[in-house]
XYZ file of C-alpha atoms in Angstrom:
680
model
C 94.234 107.263 154.616
C 91.309 105.160 155.793
C 92.030 101.634 157.037
C 91.078 99.138 154.361
C 88.743 96.235 155.239
C 90.268 93.005 153.917
C 88.071 90.346 152.525
C 87.902 86.960 154.245
C 89.702 84.016 152.736
C 87.898 80.672 152.604
C 89.452 79.446 155.896
C 88.249 82.535 157.691
C 84.840 81.895 156.269
C 84.929 78.391 157.755
C 85.820 79.816 161.177
C 83.101 82.539 160.922
C 80.545 79.827 160.023
C 81.527 77.726 162.975
C 81.220 80.794 165.265
C 77.694 81.529 163.942
C 76.582 77.889 164.367
C 77.407 77.523 168.072
C 81.219 77.415 168.527
C 82.404 79.812 171.248
C 85.197 82.265 170.291
C 86.932 81.137 173.546
C 87.148 77.600 172.107
C 89.210 78.755 169.110
C 92.759 77.401 169.208
C 95.165 76.865 166.317
C 98.559 75.249 165.900
C 101.613 75.122 163.687
C 102.957 71.487 163.726
C 106.435 71.219 162.041
C 108.373 68.004 162.040
C 111.910 68.846 163.325
C 113.687 67.029 160.532
C 115.085 70.050 158.791
C 115.022 73.875 158.727
C 111.855 75.769 157.850
C 111.801 77.168 154.287
C 109.786 79.776 152.456
C 107.028 77.243 151.710
C 106.388 76.949 155.422
C 105.816 80.655 155.847
C 102.336 80.253 154.358
C 101.273 77.648 156.968
C 102.847 79.747 159.644
C 101.090 82.873 158.398
C 97.747 81.180 158.194
C 97.673 79.709 161.673
C 99.312 82.574 163.507
C 97.321 85.021 161.402
C 94.114 83.458 162.578
C 95.351 83.696 166.088
C 95.931 87.429 165.669
C 92.609 87.973 163.899
C 90.516 86.244 166.522
C 92.811 86.874 169.566
C 93.087 83.138 169.940
C 96.036 81.063 171.142
C 98.259 79.282 168.737
C 100.339 76.209 169.749
C 103.812 75.405 168.357
C 103.789 71.609 168.288
C 106.651 69.510 167.075
C 105.477 66.295 165.465
C 108.529 64.434 166.588
C 107.710 60.762 166.013
C 110.664 59.746 163.819
C 113.862 59.751 165.838
C 115.847 58.613 162.798
C 115.515 62.014 161.156
C 114.776 64.470 163.927
C 117.279 66.578 165.931
C 117.266 69.208 168.575
C 119.201 71.546 166.215
C 116.104 71.675 163.983
C 113.823 72.375 166.993
C 115.954 75.349 168.025
C 116.113 76.640 164.472
C 112.380 76.432 164.022
C 111.717 78.367 167.156
C 114.246 81.100 166.084
C 112.632 81.399 162.713
C 109.089 81.793 164.011
C 110.196 84.308 166.553
C 112.132 86.210 163.922
C 109.014 86.411 161.689
C 107.331 88.195 164.510
C 104.984 85.496 165.811
C 104.455 84.279 169.386
C 103.060 80.918 170.320
C 100.957 80.098 173.341
C 102.161 76.637 174.260
C 105.223 74.776 173.089
C 104.173 71.226 172.692
C 105.653 67.913 171.399
C 103.885 64.831 170.063
C 106.447 62.864 172.154
C 104.714 64.347 175.251
C 101.747 62.163 174.279
C 103.577 58.846 173.647
C 102.170 57.223 176.815
C 98.666 58.384 176.053
C 98.852 57.145 172.493
C 100.190 53.765 173.682
C 97.261 53.469 176.124
C 94.761 54.343 173.488
C 96.265 51.753 171.145
C 95.916 49.065 173.892
C 92.267 49.966 174.151
C 91.789 49.790 170.392
C 93.324 46.308 170.448
C 90.924 45.278 173.244
C 88.056 46.683 171.222
C 89.129 44.667 168.134
C 90.017 47.780 166.168
C 93.780 47.249 166.006
C 96.153 44.293 165.596
C 99.833 43.320 165.366
C 100.874 42.387 161.851
C 104.083 40.301 161.448
C 104.504 40.555 157.692
C 107.305 42.521 155.929
C 106.647 46.102 154.770
C 106.880 44.872 151.167
C 104.191 42.190 151.694
C 101.847 44.654 153.467
C 102.225 47.054 150.632
C 101.457 44.376 148.017
C 98.193 43.593 149.776
C 96.959 47.205 149.702
C 95.274 46.752 146.347
C 94.786 49.607 143.903
C 92.400 52.466 143.332
C 90.108 50.113 141.406
C 90.784 46.816 143.268
C 90.222 46.049 146.990
C 93.081 45.085 149.177
C 93.723 41.683 150.767
C 93.335 40.995 154.475
C 96.499 40.204 156.438
C 96.650 36.576 157.669
C 97.223 38.128 161.054
C 94.193 40.461 161.004
C 92.122 38.063 163.209
C 94.721 37.345 165.863
C 93.175 37.133 169.346
C 93.112 40.156 171.587
C 95.341 38.364 174.065
C 98.040 37.518 171.531
C 97.983 41.071 170.109
C 98.357 42.567 173.578
C 101.208 40.294 174.363
C 103.050 41.055 171.122
C 102.476 44.744 171.552
C 103.861 44.647 175.011
C 106.950 42.833 173.858
C 107.428 45.316 171.034
C 107.443 48.076 173.636
C 109.965 46.127 175.758
C 112.325 45.930 172.841
C 112.182 42.122 172.474
C 111.838 42.332 168.660
C 114.062 43.678 165.860
C 113.017 46.550 163.577
C 110.602 45.298 160.928
C 109.531 42.150 162.800
C 106.090 43.577 163.676
C 103.909 46.637 163.239
C 100.520 47.610 164.671
C 97.738 48.351 162.199
C 94.228 49.802 162.655
C 91.464 47.380 161.626
C 89.231 49.377 159.299
C 88.370 48.205 155.841
C 90.650 46.698 153.190
C 87.950 47.480 150.579
C 87.619 51.156 151.320
C 87.902 53.240 148.195
C 90.287 55.557 150.106
C 93.473 53.396 150.244
C 94.597 55.215 153.407
C 91.696 53.477 155.218
C 92.955 50.060 154.334
C 94.281 49.023 157.768
C 96.852 51.838 158.129
C 99.954 51.396 160.246
C 99.848 52.870 163.763
C 103.216 51.745 165.253
C 106.565 50.521 164.054
C 109.698 49.453 165.795
C 112.616 51.945 165.718
C 115.532 51.335 167.982
C 116.825 54.859 167.701
C 117.445 57.383 170.503
C 114.880 60.209 170.550
C 116.051 63.809 170.923
C 113.698 64.263 173.889
C 112.709 60.847 175.248
C 116.129 59.249 174.828
C 115.832 55.444 174.825
C 112.551 55.257 176.790
C 110.766 54.056 173.689
C 111.657 51.661 170.886
C 108.182 51.800 169.239
C 106.997 55.050 167.702
C 103.534 56.039 166.500
C 102.941 56.888 162.843
C 102.063 60.352 161.794
C 98.403 59.719 160.911
C 97.765 58.158 164.313
C 99.630 60.845 166.163
C 98.597 63.996 164.461
C 94.832 64.116 165.029
C 95.108 62.735 168.519
C 97.636 65.458 169.398
C 95.221 68.074 168.119
C 92.519 66.545 170.218
C 94.688 66.434 173.395
C 95.536 70.098 172.866
C 91.921 71.188 172.226
C 92.789 72.479 168.765
C 89.592 73.707 167.121
C 90.815 73.892 163.495
C 93.601 71.637 162.166
C 94.877 73.396 159.024
C 97.212 71.550 156.679
C 98.251 71.531 153.007
C 96.278 69.882 150.253
C 98.271 66.700 150.121
C 96.609 65.785 153.413
C 93.074 66.076 152.114
C 92.868 62.274 151.434
C 94.036 61.824 155.063
C 90.958 63.643 156.397
C 88.777 60.556 156.499
C 91.350 58.610 158.471
C 91.896 61.747 160.700
C 88.297 61.630 161.560
C 88.099 57.816 162.034
C 90.954 57.955 164.572
C 89.169 60.805 166.443
C 86.013 58.777 166.528
C 87.892 56.141 168.586
C 88.966 58.525 171.406
C 86.500 61.465 171.236
C 84.605 62.256 174.414
C 84.486 65.742 175.937
C 87.273 67.725 174.392
C 86.862 70.113 171.516
C 86.792 68.040 168.367
C 89.289 69.342 165.792
C 88.174 70.068 162.234
C 90.801 69.364 159.543
C 90.744 71.672 156.534
C 93.227 71.963 153.692
C 94.825 74.848 151.677
C 97.140 74.997 148.738
C 100.871 74.899 149.434
C 103.180 77.665 148.589
C 105.108 76.570 145.528
C 107.851 78.915 144.252
C 109.511 78.971 140.836
C 113.266 78.237 140.615
C 113.065 76.723 144.082
C 113.229 73.294 145.766
C 110.766 72.881 148.629
C 111.587 69.231 149.606
C 113.512 69.085 152.976
C 114.993 65.818 151.827
C 116.385 67.359 148.665
C 117.545 70.462 150.604
C 119.363 68.196 153.033
C 121.061 66.522 150.100
C 122.385 69.913 148.970
C 123.795 70.444 152.454
C 125.260 66.938 152.798
C 126.848 66.937 149.333
C 128.464 70.321 149.917
C 126.564 72.110 147.133
C 125.859 74.847 149.635
C 127.647 75.716 152.830
C 124.768 74.837 155.144
C 121.070 75.198 155.776
C 121.644 78.991 156.117
C 123.606 79.407 152.868
C 121.990 82.544 151.414
C 121.133 80.698 148.257
C 118.894 78.325 150.057
C 115.133 78.954 150.481
C 115.201 78.342 154.205
C 113.959 81.164 156.539
C 117.436 81.186 158.234
C 119.178 81.601 154.764
C 116.758 84.381 153.749
C 117.521 86.109 157.072
C 121.215 85.813 156.523
C 120.865 87.130 152.953
C 119.115 90.242 154.188
C 115.400 89.481 153.719
C 113.217 91.023 156.369
C 110.332 89.559 158.372
C 108.070 92.361 156.971
C 108.808 91.449 153.401
C 108.159 87.792 153.929
C 104.930 88.391 155.759
C 103.926 90.741 152.970
C 104.769 88.136 150.384
C 102.587 85.589 152.127
C 99.753 88.043 152.477
C 100.014 88.986 148.748
C 99.927 85.331 147.657
C 96.766 84.729 149.695
C 95.109 81.489 150.674
C 93.934 79.337 147.925
C 92.269 75.931 147.423
C 94.180 74.946 144.296
C 97.835 74.428 143.819
C 99.789 76.930 141.716
C 103.331 78.150 141.244
C 104.264 81.654 142.426
C 106.990 83.461 140.500
C 109.997 83.953 142.825
C 110.229 87.531 141.457
C 107.177 88.466 143.644
C 109.152 87.511 146.748
C 112.063 89.654 145.502
C 109.661 92.485 144.746
C 108.380 92.405 148.350
C 111.831 92.577 149.872
C 112.787 95.350 147.447
C 109.758 97.360 148.408
C 110.453 96.949 152.120
C 114.147 97.765 151.959
C 113.405 100.720 149.758
C 111.650 102.242 152.816
C 114.056 101.172 155.463
C 117.573 100.615 154.174
C 120.127 103.565 154.361
C 121.638 104.575 151.062
C 125.439 104.323 150.851
C 127.992 104.344 148.106
C 129.973 101.312 147.069
C 131.974 100.379 143.926
C 132.138 96.739 143.014
C 134.030 96.762 139.773
C 136.416 99.686 140.214
C 138.418 101.819 137.861
C 140.478 104.722 139.064
C 139.279 108.287 138.279
C 141.575 111.252 138.737
C 140.325 114.834 138.847
C 143.383 116.638 137.451
C 142.307 120.177 138.450
C 141.268 119.210 142.008
C 143.828 120.582 144.611
C 146.279 117.916 145.458
C 145.907 116.587 149.034
C 142.571 118.360 149.510
C 139.547 116.460 150.834
C 135.971 117.521 151.568
C 133.154 115.982 153.571
C 130.072 116.214 151.537
C 126.431 115.992 152.793
C 124.498 112.851 151.700
C 120.892 111.928 152.437
C 120.514 108.591 154.261
C 117.071 107.637 153.036
C 114.622 109.767 151.038
C 111.756 107.461 152.202
C 112.474 108.193 155.840
C 112.771 111.815 156.945
C 113.988 110.759 160.374
C 116.910 108.922 158.804
C 118.796 112.185 158.495
C 122.120 112.602 156.556
C 125.715 111.724 156.763
C 129.084 113.073 155.657
C 131.054 111.266 152.922
C 134.639 112.047 152.071
C 135.567 113.420 148.654
C 139.043 113.783 147.113
C 140.753 114.015 143.809
C 141.189 110.304 143.298
C 138.082 108.155 143.237
C 136.829 104.730 142.220
C 133.874 104.511 139.876
C 132.209 101.524 138.307
C 134.108 100.312 135.231
C 130.834 100.029 133.221
C 130.088 103.675 133.954
C 132.796 104.798 131.510
C 133.255 104.262 127.755
C 136.020 105.752 125.765
C 133.736 106.019 122.820
C 129.974 105.808 123.273
C 126.755 106.242 121.236
C 124.149 108.875 121.930
C 122.146 106.586 124.268
C 125.082 106.146 126.709
C 124.520 108.713 129.398
C 127.387 107.977 131.697
C 131.020 109.151 131.595
C 132.820 109.382 128.251
C 135.464 111.583 126.833
C 134.342 115.126 126.078
C 131.008 114.802 128.000
C 129.792 115.790 131.435
C 128.196 113.779 134.195
C 127.481 114.483 137.822
C 129.094 112.632 140.677
C 126.398 111.859 143.247
C 126.315 114.526 146.046
C 129.405 116.084 144.535
C 130.457 117.872 141.335
C 129.971 117.822 137.662
C 133.004 116.378 135.889
C 134.107 116.067 132.287
C 136.103 113.149 130.780
C 139.472 114.271 129.274
C 141.687 111.217 128.628
C 142.478 107.718 129.705
C 145.679 105.707 130.664
C 145.989 102.135 129.555
C 148.261 99.241 130.418
C 150.270 97.207 127.922
C 147.212 95.066 127.018
C 145.080 98.050 126.256
C 143.019 97.947 129.449
C 142.019 101.262 130.944
C 143.776 101.686 134.304
C 142.971 105.385 134.895
C 140.417 107.920 133.741
C 141.381 111.598 133.904
C 138.871 114.346 134.110
C 138.250 117.899 135.162
C 135.635 119.248 137.485
C 133.654 122.440 137.807
C 134.284 123.715 141.311
C 131.097 125.843 141.198
C 128.821 122.861 140.429
C 128.707 121.345 143.936
C 125.400 119.643 144.583
C 123.080 121.645 146.801
C 125.149 124.818 146.600
C 122.467 126.711 144.886
C 124.788 128.174 142.136
C 123.747 128.355 138.544
C 126.435 125.902 137.686
C 125.141 123.409 140.146
C 121.732 123.581 138.518
C 123.125 122.818 135.065
C 121.334 119.797 133.543
C 123.505 116.792 132.746
C 122.087 113.423 131.749
C 124.029 111.043 133.994
C 124.800 110.710 137.761
C 127.544 108.262 138.966
C 128.263 106.863 142.386
C 131.843 106.788 143.657
C 134.100 106.306 146.635
C 137.134 108.210 147.627
C 140.197 105.835 147.177
C 141.990 107.333 150.169
C 139.020 106.622 152.465
C 137.406 103.515 150.923
C 137.157 100.247 152.828
C 137.974 97.091 150.888
C 135.306 94.464 151.527
C 134.440 90.982 150.472
C 131.112 91.055 148.502
C 129.131 87.912 147.722
C 126.943 88.352 144.663
C 124.125 85.797 144.961
C 121.749 84.688 142.260
C 119.166 81.956 142.069
C 120.498 78.581 142.902
C 118.658 76.877 140.016
C 118.446 77.992 136.358
C 115.270 76.086 135.656
C 111.922 77.258 136.983
C 110.949 73.767 137.945
C 114.254 72.009 138.850
C 112.533 69.028 140.485
C 109.846 68.778 137.922
C 111.632 66.631 135.327
C 111.016 62.898 135.730
C 113.983 61.923 133.600
C 116.483 64.301 135.200
C 118.052 64.843 138.677
C 117.289 68.247 139.994
C 120.987 68.978 140.646
C 121.457 69.020 136.823
C 119.803 72.450 136.902
C 122.175 74.100 139.473
C 123.102 77.598 138.341
C 126.890 77.787 138.086
C 126.794 81.510 138.609
C 124.708 81.347 141.783
C 127.653 82.856 143.789
C 130.449 85.190 142.789
C 132.848 86.546 145.329
C 134.535 89.857 144.586
C 136.381 92.652 146.339
C 134.435 95.919 146.509
C 135.098 99.322 148.033
C 132.621 100.966 150.405
C 132.434 104.423 151.988
C 134.151 104.596 155.406
C 130.985 105.086 157.421
C 130.371 101.398 157.125
C 133.396 100.398 159.109
C 131.243 99.754 162.195
C 128.399 97.942 160.448
C 127.158 94.816 162.278
C 125.969 91.445 160.960
C 122.508 91.644 159.374
C 122.725 95.477 158.948
C 121.113 96.392 155.643
C 121.998 98.967 153.021
C 121.191 100.090 149.579
C 124.420 100.325 147.598
C 123.210 103.225 145.372
C 122.546 102.251 141.738
C 123.604 98.591 142.470
C 121.071 96.898 144.773
C 120.391 95.941 148.386
C 123.160 94.381 150.519
C 123.547 93.315 154.088
C 126.401 92.477 156.353
C 127.052 88.740 156.522
C 127.644 86.795 159.773
C 131.073 85.913 158.545
C 132.215 89.564 159.036
C 134.705 90.280 161.588
C 136.270 93.455 163.010
C 138.279 95.005 160.190
C 136.965 92.462 157.612
C 133.584 93.319 156.276
C 131.605 90.733 154.229
C 128.445 91.849 152.330
C 125.735 89.706 150.731
C 123.707 90.868 147.851
C 120.129 90.627 148.884
C 118.406 91.715 145.674
C 118.936 94.130 142.841
C 117.156 97.411 142.461
C 115.019 95.833 139.815
C 114.338 92.498 138.344
C 116.804 91.673 135.602
C 116.290 87.899 135.574
C 113.253 88.002 133.321
C 115.405 89.456 130.519
C 117.790 86.513 130.434
C 115.885 83.459 131.780
C 115.536 80.573 129.325
C 112.043 79.626 128.153
C 110.892 76.630 130.142
C 109.794 73.509 128.313
C 108.335 71.987 131.504
C 104.631 71.426 130.912
C 103.466 70.861 134.439
C 104.090 74.459 135.647
C 101.032 76.597 135.517
C 102.155 79.700 133.572
C 101.603 83.004 135.374
C 99.609 85.691 133.522
C 101.729 87.929 131.343
C 102.140 91.426 132.678
C 101.278 92.893 129.304
C 98.178 91.709 127.560
C 98.577 90.872 123.891
C 97.926 93.834 121.601
C 97.949 96.474 124.346
C 100.661 99.092 124.159
C 102.853 99.367 127.282
C 101.821 103.008 127.897
C 98.166 101.779 128.037
C 99.066 99.096 130.516
C 100.531 101.860 132.753
C 97.358 103.936 132.407
C 95.098 100.960 133.196
C 97.144 99.996 136.288
C 97.094 103.648 137.399
C 93.320 103.790 137.284
C 93.103 100.965 139.724
C 96.092 101.819 141.897
C 94.422 103.703 144.745
C 91.243 101.590 144.822
C 92.749 98.202 145.662
C 94.175 96.575 148.821
C 97.950 96.683 149.378
C 98.103 93.017 148.377
C 96.850 93.793 144.854
C 98.687 97.093 144.648
C 101.982 95.147 144.765
C 100.947 93.226 141.707
C 99.971 96.445 139.869
C 103.365 97.955 140.610
C 105.068 94.925 139.056
C 102.908 95.435 135.930
C 103.821 99.128 135.714
C 107.577 98.424 136.072
C 107.522 95.752 133.400
C 105.577 97.891 130.992
C 107.977 100.813 131.628
C 110.857 98.754 130.333
C 109.301 98.953 126.836
C 108.599 102.701 126.533
C 110.622 105.864 126.028
C 110.710 108.780 128.352
C 108.883 110.974 125.888
C 105.751 108.734 126.089
C 105.190 109.791 129.651
C 105.188 113.453 128.988
C 101.403 113.688 128.357
C 100.736 111.977 131.697
C 102.643 114.628 133.670
C 99.555 116.917 133.404
C 97.135 114.361 134.688
C 94.490 115.932 136.872
C 95.357 116.007 140.590
C 92.234 114.012 141.499
C 93.549 111.158 139.329
C 96.175 110.247 141.876
C 96.496 106.651 140.705
C 97.507 107.571 137.263
C 100.051 110.098 138.579
C 101.544 107.414 140.927
C 101.812 104.998 137.970
C 103.505 107.642 135.907
C 106.008 108.314 138.764
C 106.716 104.554 139.102
C 107.353 104.347 135.353
C 109.487 107.426 135.308
C 111.728 105.967 137.988
C 112.055 102.723 136.137
C 112.891 104.380 132.781
C 115.503 106.619 134.343
C 117.170 103.642 136.084
C 116.897 101.293 133.113
C 118.357 103.700 130.628
C 120.846 105.321 133.074
C 119.739 108.831 132.194
C 118.963 112.037 134.112
C 115.443 113.421 134.191
C 114.800 116.448 131.855
C 113.214 119.662 133.073
C 109.641 118.434 132.380
C 110.203 115.307 134.491
C 111.810 117.423 137.323
C 108.765 119.691 137.375
C 106.485 116.640 137.572
C 108.482 115.226 140.456
C 108.662 118.582 142.310
C 104.905 119.054 142.016
C 104.349 115.484 143.288
C 106.382 116.139 146.368
C 103.779 118.665 147.410
C 100.851 116.403 146.720
C 98.614 115.289 149.532
C 98.575 111.677 148.394
C 101.082 109.767 150.577
C 101.744 107.045 148.030
C 102.588 109.629 145.307
C 104.793 111.585 147.747
C 106.664 108.396 148.632
C 107.422 107.485 144.992
C 108.415 111.017 144.181
C 110.835 111.242 147.124
C 112.715 108.204 145.776
C 113.191 109.846 142.370
C 114.027 113.237 143.798
C 116.751 111.759 146.016
C 118.251 109.693 143.229
C 118.625 112.661 140.827
C 119.223 115.684 143.140
C 115.779 117.252 142.393
């Protein structure tokens, strides 16, 4: 497959224009400047991806700079966590910098501004200063201290530095213009007194520079060429440039440009609000797998590849919008589908006894580890006459659309035999405690016998009771039940906490997992993707549910009444039958970049939920050269089989078999997944 040439985003266009108008490529330098007052979350990954992505594109250095100017909220713990997260995402910074490294230089520059009549010490309260700011339509009012003499300002500033005043007694302000239409230019604060110990400088300072004064000057000191930040800082650009004007001489002059933040549905992005969840014990910590922090996503089983793919798919925009969290879940599902070993686990067990299986006998059956990875090989799983299956996989009486185990009907046990339900045993309350069945000893999967080729409509996963390992399984769901939990002015965001965001159960896994290590990832077949939690110990496995095999949230989520959320386009256009949606997506599938292909796959999967298997039959004979339509058909086939819990018929099997021999790698990949799941 030829390497696709990706179009430039608007920030890359800015860089390219600068390079064509005289900037040397050697002068390019970017930075990611987090404040160490909390853990990085999924929203930060966009800023990380943009800055480090530019560094990779242009082979330019990227600084990691901690804007640590507020000792009241910043801690070394956050510094360490941020470094760990960026490294885990796969990025490397050039220089590790701190704004606190520049405290002396900022102080010296402030002294010079006072001498030049461009800064002064104000002795009013914060409330009074705020009241003098004016409005967007009315000019502000000059401070009565605005015209203090240079000598008095310098003396007061020196005493502030020496700790001779209390917090709030004085501040330093830039002297700009109290009538400027941009209210940020109305004599902004540059310094305040904070008698707090700093995580790096200790008690060396009791005055700390404000963000607007520090940020641009730090960029300048570090020779940053492009200072990239989110849209809320666009009004700050004028002040950013004014401060640079006061110190600019020979260094590279940074250029501030803004991009839209990453906003995610059902997610809180405010570090202040996330801290509240931690402090109030709503979650167990910053790395609680329900949190949107990078450390929490890592603990839950998300991969660096999936997060980077998500950021790439979202792209770089100039306008704010809200991304559906299902896209993030789709990206991790796609990645784990390729990399996670398949194993069997039963989370809601009911005992199944094969009455005609020899007592005391056990077999070790061959099971493929991952159909997406030929190098993954296979493993042996133990089989015996007493098994656990999922309780929902059996009904004593079932309709014609139930294709799992029921009395008098046959199903296949994954990698094993065809069984037939015979009778059940119940307790005094009428609950089924045991299912009894018989098996066909000639129907062993892969044996090549005519009996093994017999077509049955259901396949069940299982574990041998004698060999199964009991494990704690944490079933995670979205932390909030509302798509905009902090978007309601009259309600506290905690009112929308999802009471079912965590369920802890005991599940049973195959014995090969006994040596699994924290963060190891698996697909529990037919159930979803899970990983080993850091709470696991030797002999006591704990698993986290990362994500299900498909998106089920859309079926049950309530309709939002919040008006400020920009609605995402519906997957299915009004009036277009779902099968036509699949065809349309297929026509584009091989002609778009990976980033858009992910969106098309979501459309196909959603459309497939609303069609019957028979509707796909005409597409099985699509011409070989129309690979996109064949791929879309395969994706839809997989979704229908999973969604309805049925086995492929002979026509579907023939379609899959033919696709396995196709030259198109994308089609082969989709076909392998179906073939493995249904013993084709």
